[in-house]
Short mmCIF file of C-alpha atoms in Angstrom, two decimals:
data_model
loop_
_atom_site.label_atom_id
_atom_site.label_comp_id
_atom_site.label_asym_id
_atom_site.label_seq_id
_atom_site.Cartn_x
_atom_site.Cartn_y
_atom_site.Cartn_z
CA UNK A 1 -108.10 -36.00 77.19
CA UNK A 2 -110.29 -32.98 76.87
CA UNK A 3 -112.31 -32.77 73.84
CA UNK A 4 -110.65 -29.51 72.48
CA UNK A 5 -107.56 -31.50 72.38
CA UNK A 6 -108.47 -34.37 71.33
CA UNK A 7 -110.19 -32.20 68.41
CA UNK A 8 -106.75 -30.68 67.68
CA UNK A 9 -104.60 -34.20 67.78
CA UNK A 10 -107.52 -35.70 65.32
CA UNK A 11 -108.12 -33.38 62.99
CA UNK A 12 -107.34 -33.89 59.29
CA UNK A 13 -104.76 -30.98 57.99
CA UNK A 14 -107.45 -30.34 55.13
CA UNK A 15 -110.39 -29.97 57.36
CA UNK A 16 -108.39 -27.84 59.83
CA UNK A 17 -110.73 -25.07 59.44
CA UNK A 18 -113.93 -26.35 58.83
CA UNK A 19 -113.98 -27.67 62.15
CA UNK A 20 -116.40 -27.03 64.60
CA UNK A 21 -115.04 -23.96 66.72
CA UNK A 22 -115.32 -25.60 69.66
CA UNK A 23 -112.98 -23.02 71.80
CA UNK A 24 -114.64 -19.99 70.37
CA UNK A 25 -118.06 -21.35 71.43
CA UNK A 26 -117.00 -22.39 74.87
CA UNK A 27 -116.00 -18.76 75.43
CA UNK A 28 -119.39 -17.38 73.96
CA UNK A 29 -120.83 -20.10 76.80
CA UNK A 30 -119.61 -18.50 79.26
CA UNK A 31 -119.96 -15.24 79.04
CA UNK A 32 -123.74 -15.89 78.25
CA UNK A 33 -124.25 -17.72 81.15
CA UNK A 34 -122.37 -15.52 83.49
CA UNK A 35 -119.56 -17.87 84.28
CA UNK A 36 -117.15 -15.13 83.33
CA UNK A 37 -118.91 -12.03 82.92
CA UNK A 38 -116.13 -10.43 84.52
CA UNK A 39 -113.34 -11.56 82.82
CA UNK A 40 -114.11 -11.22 79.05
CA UNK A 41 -116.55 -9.52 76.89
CA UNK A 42 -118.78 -10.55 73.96
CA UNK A 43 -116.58 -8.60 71.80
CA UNK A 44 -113.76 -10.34 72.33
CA UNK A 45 -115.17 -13.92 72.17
CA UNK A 46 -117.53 -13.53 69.56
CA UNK A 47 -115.88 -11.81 66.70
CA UNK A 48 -115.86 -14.84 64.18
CA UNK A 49 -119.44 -14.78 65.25
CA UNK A 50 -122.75 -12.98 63.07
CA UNK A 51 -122.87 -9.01 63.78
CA UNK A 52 -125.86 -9.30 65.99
CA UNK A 53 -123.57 -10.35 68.58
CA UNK A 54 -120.70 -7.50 67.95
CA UNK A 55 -123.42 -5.34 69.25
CA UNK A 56 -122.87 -6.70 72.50
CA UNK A 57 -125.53 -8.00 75.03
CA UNK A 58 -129.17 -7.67 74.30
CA UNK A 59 -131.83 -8.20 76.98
CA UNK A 60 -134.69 -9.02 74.93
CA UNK A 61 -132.39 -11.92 73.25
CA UNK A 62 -132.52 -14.67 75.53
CA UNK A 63 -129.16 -17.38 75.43
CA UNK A 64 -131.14 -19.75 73.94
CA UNK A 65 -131.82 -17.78 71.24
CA UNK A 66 -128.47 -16.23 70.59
CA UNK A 67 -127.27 -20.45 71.37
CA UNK A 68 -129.81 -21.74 68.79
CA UNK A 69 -128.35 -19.21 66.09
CA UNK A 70 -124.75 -19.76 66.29
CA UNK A 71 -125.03 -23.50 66.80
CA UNK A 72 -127.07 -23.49 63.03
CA UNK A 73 -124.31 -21.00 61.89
CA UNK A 74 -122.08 -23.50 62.41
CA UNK A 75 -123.98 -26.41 61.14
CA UNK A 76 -124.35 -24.35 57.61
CA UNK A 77 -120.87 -24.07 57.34
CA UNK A 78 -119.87 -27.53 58.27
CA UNK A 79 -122.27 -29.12 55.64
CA UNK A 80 -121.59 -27.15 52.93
CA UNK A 81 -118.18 -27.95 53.23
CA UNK A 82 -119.16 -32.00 53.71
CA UNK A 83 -121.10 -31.42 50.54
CA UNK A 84 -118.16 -30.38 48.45
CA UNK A 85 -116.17 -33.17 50.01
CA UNK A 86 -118.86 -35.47 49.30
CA UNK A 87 -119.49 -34.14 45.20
CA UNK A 88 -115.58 -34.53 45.70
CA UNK A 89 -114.93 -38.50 46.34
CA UNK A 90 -118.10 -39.20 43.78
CA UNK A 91 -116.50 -37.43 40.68
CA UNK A 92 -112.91 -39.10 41.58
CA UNK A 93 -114.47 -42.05 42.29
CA UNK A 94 -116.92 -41.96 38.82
CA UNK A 95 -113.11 -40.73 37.11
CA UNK A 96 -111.69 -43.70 38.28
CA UNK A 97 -114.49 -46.34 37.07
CA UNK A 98 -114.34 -44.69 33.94
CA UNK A 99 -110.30 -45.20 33.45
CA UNK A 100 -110.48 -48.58 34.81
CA UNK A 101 -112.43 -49.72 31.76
CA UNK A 102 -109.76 -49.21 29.69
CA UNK A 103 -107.30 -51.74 27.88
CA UNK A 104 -103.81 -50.65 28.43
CA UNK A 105 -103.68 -48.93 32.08
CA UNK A 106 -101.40 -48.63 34.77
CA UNK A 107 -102.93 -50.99 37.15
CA UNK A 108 -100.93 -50.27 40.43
CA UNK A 109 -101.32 -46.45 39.74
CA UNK A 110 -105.04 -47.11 39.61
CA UNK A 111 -105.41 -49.55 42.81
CA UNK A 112 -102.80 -46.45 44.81
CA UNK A 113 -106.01 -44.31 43.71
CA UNK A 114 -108.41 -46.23 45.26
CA UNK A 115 -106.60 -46.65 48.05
CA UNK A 116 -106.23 -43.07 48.57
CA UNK A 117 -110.17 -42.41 48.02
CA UNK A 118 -110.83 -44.98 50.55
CA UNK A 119 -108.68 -43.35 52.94
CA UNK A 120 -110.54 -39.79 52.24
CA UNK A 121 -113.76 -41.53 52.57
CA UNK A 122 -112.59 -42.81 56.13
CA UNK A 123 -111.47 -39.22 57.00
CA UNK A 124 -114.84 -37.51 56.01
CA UNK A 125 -116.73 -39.90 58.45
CA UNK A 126 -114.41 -39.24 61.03
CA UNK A 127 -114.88 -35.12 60.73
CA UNK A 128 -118.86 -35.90 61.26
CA UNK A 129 -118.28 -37.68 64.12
CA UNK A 130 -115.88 -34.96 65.26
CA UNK A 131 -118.69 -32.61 64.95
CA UNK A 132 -121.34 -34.48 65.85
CA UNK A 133 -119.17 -34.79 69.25
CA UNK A 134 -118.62 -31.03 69.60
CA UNK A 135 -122.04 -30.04 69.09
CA UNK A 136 -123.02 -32.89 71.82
CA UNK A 137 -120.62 -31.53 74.03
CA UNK A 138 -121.56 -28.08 73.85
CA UNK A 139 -124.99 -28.13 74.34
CA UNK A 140 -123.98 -30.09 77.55
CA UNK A 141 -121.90 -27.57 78.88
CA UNK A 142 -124.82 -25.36 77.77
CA UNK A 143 -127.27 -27.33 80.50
CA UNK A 144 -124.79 -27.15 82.49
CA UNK A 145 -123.74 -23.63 83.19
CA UNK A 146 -127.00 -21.84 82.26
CA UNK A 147 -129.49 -20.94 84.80
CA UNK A 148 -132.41 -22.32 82.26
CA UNK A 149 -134.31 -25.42 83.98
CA UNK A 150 -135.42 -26.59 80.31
CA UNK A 151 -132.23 -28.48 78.81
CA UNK A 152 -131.37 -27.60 75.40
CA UNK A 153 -129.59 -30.78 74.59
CA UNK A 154 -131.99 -33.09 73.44
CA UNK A 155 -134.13 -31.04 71.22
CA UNK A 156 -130.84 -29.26 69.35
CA UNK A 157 -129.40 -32.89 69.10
CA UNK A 158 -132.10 -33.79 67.06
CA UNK A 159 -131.57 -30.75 64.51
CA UNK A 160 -127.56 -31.88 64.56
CA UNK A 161 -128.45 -35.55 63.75
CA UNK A 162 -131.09 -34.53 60.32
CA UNK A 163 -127.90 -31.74 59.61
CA UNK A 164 -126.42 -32.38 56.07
CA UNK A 165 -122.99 -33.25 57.27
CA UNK A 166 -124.30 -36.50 59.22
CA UNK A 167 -126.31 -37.53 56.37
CA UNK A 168 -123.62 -37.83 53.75
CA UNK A 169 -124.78 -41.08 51.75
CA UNK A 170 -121.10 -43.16 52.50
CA UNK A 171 -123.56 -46.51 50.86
CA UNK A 172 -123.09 -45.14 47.71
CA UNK A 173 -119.26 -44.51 48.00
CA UNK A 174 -118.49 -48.06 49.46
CA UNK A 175 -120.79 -49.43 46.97
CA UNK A 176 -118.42 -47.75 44.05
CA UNK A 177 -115.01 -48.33 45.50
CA UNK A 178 -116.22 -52.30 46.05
CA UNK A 179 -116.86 -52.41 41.76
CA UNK A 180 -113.80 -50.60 41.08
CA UNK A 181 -111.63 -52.86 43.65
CA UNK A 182 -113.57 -55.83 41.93
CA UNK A 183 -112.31 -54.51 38.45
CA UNK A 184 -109.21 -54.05 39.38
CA UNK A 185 -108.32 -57.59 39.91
CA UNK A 186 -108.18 -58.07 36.06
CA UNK A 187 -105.08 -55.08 35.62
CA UNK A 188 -101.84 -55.81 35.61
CA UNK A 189 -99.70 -55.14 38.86
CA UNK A 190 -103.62 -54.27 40.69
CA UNK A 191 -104.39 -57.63 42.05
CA UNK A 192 -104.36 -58.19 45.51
CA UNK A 193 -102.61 -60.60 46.95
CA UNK A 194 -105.34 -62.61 48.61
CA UNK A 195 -103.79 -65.18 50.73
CA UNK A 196 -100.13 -65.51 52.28
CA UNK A 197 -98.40 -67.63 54.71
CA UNK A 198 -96.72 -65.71 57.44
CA UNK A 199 -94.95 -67.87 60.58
CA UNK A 200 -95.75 -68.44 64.06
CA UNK A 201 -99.02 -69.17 65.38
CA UNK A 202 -102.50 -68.68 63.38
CA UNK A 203 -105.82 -68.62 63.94
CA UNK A 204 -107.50 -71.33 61.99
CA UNK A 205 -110.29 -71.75 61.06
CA UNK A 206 -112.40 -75.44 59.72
CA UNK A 207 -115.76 -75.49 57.88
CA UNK A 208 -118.33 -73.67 59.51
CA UNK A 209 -116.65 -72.13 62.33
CA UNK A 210 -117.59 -68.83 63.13
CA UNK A 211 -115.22 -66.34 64.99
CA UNK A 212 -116.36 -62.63 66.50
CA UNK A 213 -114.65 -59.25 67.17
CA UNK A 214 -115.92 -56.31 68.91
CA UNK A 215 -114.67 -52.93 66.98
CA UNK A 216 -115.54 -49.31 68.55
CA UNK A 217 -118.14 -47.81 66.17
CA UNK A 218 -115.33 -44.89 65.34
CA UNK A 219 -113.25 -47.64 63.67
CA UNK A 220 -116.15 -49.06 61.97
CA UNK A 221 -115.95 -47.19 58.70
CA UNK A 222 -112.07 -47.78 58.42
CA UNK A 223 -113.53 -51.54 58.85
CA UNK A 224 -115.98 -51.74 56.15
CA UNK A 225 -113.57 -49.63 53.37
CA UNK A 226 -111.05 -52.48 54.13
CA UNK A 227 -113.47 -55.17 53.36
CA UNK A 228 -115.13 -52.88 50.62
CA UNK A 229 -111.33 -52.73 49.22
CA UNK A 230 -110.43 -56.06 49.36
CA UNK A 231 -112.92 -58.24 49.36
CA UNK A 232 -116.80 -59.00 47.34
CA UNK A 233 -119.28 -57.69 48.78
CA UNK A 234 -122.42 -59.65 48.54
CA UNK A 235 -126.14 -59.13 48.40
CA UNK A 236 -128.17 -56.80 46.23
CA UNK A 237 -125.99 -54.20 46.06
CA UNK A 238 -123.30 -56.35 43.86
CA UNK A 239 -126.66 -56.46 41.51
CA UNK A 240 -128.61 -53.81 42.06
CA UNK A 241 -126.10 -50.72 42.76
CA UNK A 242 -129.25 -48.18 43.08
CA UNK A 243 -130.62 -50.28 46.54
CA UNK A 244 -127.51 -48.19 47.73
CA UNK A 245 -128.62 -44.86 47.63
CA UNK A 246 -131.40 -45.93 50.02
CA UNK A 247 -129.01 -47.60 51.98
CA UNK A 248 -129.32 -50.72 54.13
CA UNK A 249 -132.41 -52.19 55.61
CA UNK A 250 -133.06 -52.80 59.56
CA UNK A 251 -133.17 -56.02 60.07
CA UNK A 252 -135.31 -57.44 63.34
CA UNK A 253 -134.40 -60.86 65.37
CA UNK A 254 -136.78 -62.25 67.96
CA UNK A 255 -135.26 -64.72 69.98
CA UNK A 256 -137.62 -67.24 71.42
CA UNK A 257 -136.56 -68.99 75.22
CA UNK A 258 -138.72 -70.66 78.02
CA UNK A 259 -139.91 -68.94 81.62
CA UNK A 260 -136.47 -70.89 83.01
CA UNK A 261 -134.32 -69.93 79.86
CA UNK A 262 -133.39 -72.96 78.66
CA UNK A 263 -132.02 -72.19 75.93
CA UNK A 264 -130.04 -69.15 77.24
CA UNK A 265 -128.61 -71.88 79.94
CA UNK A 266 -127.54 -74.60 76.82
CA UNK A 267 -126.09 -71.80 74.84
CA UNK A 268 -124.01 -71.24 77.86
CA UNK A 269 -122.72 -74.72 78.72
CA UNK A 270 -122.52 -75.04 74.75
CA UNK A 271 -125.12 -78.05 74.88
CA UNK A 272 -127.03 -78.76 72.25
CA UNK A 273 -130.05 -80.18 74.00
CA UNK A 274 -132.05 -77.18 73.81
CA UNK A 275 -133.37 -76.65 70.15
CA UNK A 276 -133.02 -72.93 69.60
CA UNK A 277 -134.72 -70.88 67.73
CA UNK A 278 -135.34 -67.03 66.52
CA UNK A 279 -137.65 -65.10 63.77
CA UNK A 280 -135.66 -62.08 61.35
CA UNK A 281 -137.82 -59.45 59.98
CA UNK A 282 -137.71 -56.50 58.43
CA UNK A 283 -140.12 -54.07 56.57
CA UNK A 284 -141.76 -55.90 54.35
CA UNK A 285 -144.21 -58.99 54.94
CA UNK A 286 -141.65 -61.52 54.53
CA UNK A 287 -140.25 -63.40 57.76
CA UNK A 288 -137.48 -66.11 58.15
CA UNK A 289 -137.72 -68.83 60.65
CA UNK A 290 -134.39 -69.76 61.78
CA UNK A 291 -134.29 -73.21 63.83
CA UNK A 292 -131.02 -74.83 64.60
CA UNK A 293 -129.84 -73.22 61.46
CA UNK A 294 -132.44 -73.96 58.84
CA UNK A 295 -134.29 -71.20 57.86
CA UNK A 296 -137.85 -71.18 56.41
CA UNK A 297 -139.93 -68.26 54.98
CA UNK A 298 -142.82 -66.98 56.54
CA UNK A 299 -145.37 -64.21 56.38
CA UNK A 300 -146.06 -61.42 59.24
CA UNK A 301 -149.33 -63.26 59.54
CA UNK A 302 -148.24 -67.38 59.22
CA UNK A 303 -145.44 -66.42 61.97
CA UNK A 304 -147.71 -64.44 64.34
CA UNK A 305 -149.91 -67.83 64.30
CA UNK A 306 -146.82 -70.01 64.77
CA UNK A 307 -145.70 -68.17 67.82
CA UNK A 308 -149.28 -68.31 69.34
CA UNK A 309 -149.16 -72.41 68.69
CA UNK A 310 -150.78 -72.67 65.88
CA UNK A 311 -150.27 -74.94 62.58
CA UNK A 312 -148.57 -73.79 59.78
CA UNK A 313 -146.36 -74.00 56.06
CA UNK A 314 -143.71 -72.81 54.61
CA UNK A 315 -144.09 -70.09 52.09
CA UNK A 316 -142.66 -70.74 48.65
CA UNK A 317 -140.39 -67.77 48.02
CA UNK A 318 -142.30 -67.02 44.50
CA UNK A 319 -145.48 -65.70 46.43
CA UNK A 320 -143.32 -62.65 48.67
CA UNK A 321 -141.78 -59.77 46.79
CA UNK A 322 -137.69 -60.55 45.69
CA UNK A 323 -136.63 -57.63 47.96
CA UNK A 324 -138.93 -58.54 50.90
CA UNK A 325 -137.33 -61.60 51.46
CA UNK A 326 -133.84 -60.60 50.27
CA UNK A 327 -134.03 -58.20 53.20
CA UNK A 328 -134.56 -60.99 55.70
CA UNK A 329 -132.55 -63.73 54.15
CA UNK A 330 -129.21 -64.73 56.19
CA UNK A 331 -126.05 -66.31 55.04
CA UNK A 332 -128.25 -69.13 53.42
CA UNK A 333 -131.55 -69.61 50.83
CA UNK A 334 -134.27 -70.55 52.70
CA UNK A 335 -134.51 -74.12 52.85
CA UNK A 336 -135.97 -76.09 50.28
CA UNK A 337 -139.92 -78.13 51.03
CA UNK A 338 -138.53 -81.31 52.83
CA UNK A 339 -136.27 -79.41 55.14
CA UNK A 340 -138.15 -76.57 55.31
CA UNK A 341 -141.36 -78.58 56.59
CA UNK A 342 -139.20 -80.54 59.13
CA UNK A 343 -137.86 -77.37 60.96
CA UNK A 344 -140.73 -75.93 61.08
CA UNK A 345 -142.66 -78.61 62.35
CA UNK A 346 -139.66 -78.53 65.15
CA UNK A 347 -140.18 -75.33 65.47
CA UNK A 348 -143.97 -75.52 66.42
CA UNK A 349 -143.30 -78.58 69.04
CA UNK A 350 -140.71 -75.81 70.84
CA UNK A 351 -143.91 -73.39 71.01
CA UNK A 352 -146.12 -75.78 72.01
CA UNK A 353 -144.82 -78.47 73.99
CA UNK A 354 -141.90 -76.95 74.67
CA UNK A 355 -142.88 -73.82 75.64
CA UNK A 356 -140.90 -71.17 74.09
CA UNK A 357 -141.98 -67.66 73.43
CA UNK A 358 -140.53 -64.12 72.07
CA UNK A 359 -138.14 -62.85 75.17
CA UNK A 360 -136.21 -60.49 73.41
CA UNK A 361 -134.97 -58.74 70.07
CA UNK A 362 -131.87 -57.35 68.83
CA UNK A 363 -131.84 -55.12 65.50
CA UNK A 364 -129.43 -54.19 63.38
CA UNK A 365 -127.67 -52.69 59.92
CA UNK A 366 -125.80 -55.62 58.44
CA UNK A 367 -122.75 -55.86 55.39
CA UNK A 368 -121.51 -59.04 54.36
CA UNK A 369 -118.32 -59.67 52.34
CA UNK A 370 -116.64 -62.83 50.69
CA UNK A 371 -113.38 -63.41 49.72
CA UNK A 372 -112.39 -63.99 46.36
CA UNK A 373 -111.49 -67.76 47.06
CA UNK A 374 -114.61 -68.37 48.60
CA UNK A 375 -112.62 -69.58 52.05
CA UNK A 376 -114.36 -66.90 54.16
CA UNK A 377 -117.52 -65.04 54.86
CA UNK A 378 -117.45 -61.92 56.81
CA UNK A 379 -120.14 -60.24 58.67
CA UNK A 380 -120.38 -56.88 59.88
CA UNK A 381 -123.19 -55.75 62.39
CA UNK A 382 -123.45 -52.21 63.48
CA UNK A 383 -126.02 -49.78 65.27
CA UNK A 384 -127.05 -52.98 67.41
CA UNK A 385 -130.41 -52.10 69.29
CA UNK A 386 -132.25 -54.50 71.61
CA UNK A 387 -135.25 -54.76 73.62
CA UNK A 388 -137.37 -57.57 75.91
CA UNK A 389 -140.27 -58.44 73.58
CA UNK A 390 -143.76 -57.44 73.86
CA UNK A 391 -145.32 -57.25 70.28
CA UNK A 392 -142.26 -59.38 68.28
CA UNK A 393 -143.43 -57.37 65.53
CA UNK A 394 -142.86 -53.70 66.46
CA UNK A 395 -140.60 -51.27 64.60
CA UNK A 396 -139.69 -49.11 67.76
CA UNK A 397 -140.08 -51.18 70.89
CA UNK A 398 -140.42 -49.41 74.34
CA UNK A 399 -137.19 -49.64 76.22
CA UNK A 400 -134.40 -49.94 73.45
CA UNK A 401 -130.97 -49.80 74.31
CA UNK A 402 -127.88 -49.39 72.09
CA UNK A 403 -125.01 -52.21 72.35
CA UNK A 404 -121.38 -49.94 72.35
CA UNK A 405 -119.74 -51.77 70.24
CA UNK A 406 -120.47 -53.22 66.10
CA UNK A 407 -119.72 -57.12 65.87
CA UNK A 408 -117.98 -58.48 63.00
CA UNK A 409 -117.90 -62.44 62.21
CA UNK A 410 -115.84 -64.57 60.37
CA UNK A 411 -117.12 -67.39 58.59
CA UNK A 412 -114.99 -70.13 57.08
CA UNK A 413 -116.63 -71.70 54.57
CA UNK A 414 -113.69 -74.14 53.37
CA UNK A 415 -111.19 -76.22 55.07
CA UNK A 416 -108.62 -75.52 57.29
CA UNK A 417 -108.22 -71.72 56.46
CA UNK A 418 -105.94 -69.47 58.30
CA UNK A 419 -107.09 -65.84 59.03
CA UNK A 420 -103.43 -64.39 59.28
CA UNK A 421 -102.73 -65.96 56.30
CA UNK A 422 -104.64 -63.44 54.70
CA UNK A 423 -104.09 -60.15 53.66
CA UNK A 424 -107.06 -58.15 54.04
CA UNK A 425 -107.71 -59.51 57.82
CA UNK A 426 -104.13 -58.19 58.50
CA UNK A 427 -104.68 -54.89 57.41
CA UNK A 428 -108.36 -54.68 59.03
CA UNK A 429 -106.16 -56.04 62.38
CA UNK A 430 -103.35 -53.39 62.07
CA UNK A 431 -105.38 -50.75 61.04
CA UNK A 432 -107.65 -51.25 63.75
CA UNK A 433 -108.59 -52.38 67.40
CA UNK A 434 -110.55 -55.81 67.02
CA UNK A 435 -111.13 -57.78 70.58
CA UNK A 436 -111.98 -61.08 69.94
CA UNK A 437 -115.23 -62.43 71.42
CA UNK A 438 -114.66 -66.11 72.00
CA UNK A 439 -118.29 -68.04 71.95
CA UNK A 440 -120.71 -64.77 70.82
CA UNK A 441 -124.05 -65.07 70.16
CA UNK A 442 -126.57 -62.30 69.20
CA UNK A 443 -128.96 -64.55 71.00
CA UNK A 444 -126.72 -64.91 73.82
CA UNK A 445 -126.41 -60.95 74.13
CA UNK A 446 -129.39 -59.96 74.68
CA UNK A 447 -131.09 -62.90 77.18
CA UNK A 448 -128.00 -62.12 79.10
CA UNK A 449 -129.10 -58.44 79.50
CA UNK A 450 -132.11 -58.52 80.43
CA UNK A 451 -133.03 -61.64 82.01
CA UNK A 452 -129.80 -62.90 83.44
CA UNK A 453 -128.61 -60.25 86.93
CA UNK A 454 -132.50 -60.59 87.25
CA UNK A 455 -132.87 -64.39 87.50
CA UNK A 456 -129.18 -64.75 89.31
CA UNK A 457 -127.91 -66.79 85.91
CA UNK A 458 -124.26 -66.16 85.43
CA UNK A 459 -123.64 -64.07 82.56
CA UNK A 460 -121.11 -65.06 79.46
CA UNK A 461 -117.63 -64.31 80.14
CA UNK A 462 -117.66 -61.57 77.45
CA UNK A 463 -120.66 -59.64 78.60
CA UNK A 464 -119.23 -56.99 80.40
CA UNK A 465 -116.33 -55.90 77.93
CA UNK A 466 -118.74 -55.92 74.89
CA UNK A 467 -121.21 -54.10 77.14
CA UNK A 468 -118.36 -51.28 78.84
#
């Protein structure tokens, strides 16, 4: 489908004007460029348009020029009318905190409320990435049809991405519709109904099984107001609301692997023989070593000697800053002297006898969510970069590629749990398009990239449809 239909079947009836006007500026296009010089004027195509151009053409304004100022025209208007949007869902949303402390309420009234401000918060990401795509799209056709040889795209693109209306601070709005859905639970009627049996055949999961979805990064933010909705979200923003206006670190994994890949070839057969593991960073000085689950803190400098085969101990978490290593923790504390020492004495024989080294990296934005009986741990991975490893340590390595698609896994953490059995996965599943990706591994991802069509290893049997 052509994107200026697509625009018109996925518009919101609210935003309907406040669109980019993507028709109106394909007809401006073209009559710059020449493409129909003879068919239309600038009159006709550009009245909406600022009154330099009602004057019709004028030599000593190149395209670019008369491109660069309507394309910021219409950025103006679509982020001042994000902004009011925005102002809009945080006084409703502050509104609704503010009734929800109260004694005697109507409970389902309230939870309809939130429901409906989740909804508008879905719709308001979905008109940036509307725009975002018109703008893109645009400036192609731009390239395209002009006669310049320096393409406009990629510098303009960079002025769309720092524009107002893709910068909308949605952290703070998930982070207040979580507390309010958390306060809810205590009104009558408001409580969500958190785990129900349903017939035929379910998914089940046992204690410490993990199961992964792919979901297209448009469906993401209908994803993470479902889980924001319905279930706890954990990690310093449940105590520290403010770390969400700065919004969510970056988190770095180097994955370590031999010259043959040994480990990439275990994690393929699903042996075991292979000890495995990677080091998560992030901005601070704190590191985690993760081997064969167990993870042990670090510094930047103790982990730089470890991977060159040196000797070294564990860090006790009271010498790193709290937010340093809550930034690189994952599902589990670091690991307490005994096993800390023994995996990372592990650790060190992979380096050195072993001979494992950084390959690759993977970074990404993470959420995690739990539900209220404690049976599952979801989490959610998006804006998934990776990159072979040259300095483990570097904040934009050469060569970074995007993954298409956000990952989302499920964690049991209690017995015999059933994921259709509950009603916030159903909703997520109905709501959106989740593909199931049988056996993932971040790990697995990324050797598989780079290293395995290059060393004639088969690749896992999800590759290509995470990757396409």
């Amino acid at each position: 489908m052509k994107f200026g239909k697509q625009l018109e079947c996925l518009n919101v009836p609210r935003y309907r004007l406040h669109y980019i006007q993507y028709k109106e500026l394909k007809k401006a296009l073209k009559v710059w460029t020449g493409l129909e010089k003879e068919q239309s004027t600038v009159q006709e195509v550009t009245h909406w348009a600022s009154s330099f151009l009602r004057l019709g053409p004028n030599p000593e304004v190149s395209p670019e020029m008369r491109l660069n100022e309507m394309l910021r025209h219409e950025m103006e208007r679509i982020s001042r009318f994000t902004g009011l949007e925005e102002s809009g869902l945080h006084t409703e949303l502050n509104r609704l905190e503010e009734e929800c402390k109260g004694a005697d309420v109507d409970g389902v009234a309230l939870a309809k409320r939130l429901d409906d401000l989740g909804e508008q918060i879905v719709q308001l990401k979905t008109f940036a990435q509307l725009n975002f795509s018109g703008f893109r799209k645009i400036l192609k056709k731009y390239d395209k049809w002009s006669d310049s040889k320096a393409a406009v795209t990629p510098w303009f693109m960079a002025e769309v991405v720092r524009a107002p209306f893709m910068r909308v601070n949605f952290e703070v709005l998930l982070e207040q519709l979580n507390r309010i859905a958390v306060a809810l639970q205590s009104k009558p009627g408001a409580a969500i109904q958190w785990a129900r049996s349903s017939g035929g055949s379910q998914t089940a999961l046992w204690t410490g099984r993990e199961v992964s979805f792919m979901v297209d990064p448009k469906d993401t933010m209908q994803v993470r107001v479902m889980l924001a909705r319905h279930l706890f979200r954990r990690g310093e923003y449940m105590t520290s609301p403010a770390a969400a206006a700065v919004g969510r670190t970056r988190t770095t994994c180097v994955f370590l692997d031999t010259n043959d890949l040994a480990v990439y070839g275990a994690s393929r057969e699903g042996a075991v023989s292979v000890p495995s593991s990677h080091l998560r960073h992030a901005d601070g000085d704190a590191v985690m070593l993760v081997h064969e689950g167990t993870e042990v803190l670090l510094t930047r400098a103790e982990a730089a000697k470890l991977l060159q085969g040196g000797v070294v101990m564990p860090v006790a978490p009271g010498a790193l800053p709290i937010d340093d290593i809550k930034a690189v923790e994952g599902l589990s504390p670091p690991a307490a002297q005994p096993a800390a020492k023994a995996a990372l004495a592990a650790a060190q024989r992979s380096v050195q006898q072993g001979g494992q080294k950084p390959i690759a990296q993977a970074s990404y934005v993470r959420s995690v969510f739990q539900d209220r009986l404690g049976g599952f741990t979801v989490v959610l991975d998006e804006e998934v970069r990776m990159a072979r490893t040259v300095d483990p340590f570097a904040k934009n390595p050469a060569g970074t590629e995007y993954v298409p698609q956000n990952i989302i896994t499920i964690i049991s953490t209690a017995t015999a749990q059933s994921l259709e059995g509950m009603q916030w996965y159903q909703l997520v599943q109905e709501r959106t398009n989740l593909v199931q990706v049988a056996g993932f591994s971040m790990a697995t991802l990324v050797v598989a990239h780079f290293f395995a069509k290059e060393r004639g290893l088969p690749e896992p049997h999800w590759y290509r449809s995470l990757m396409n």
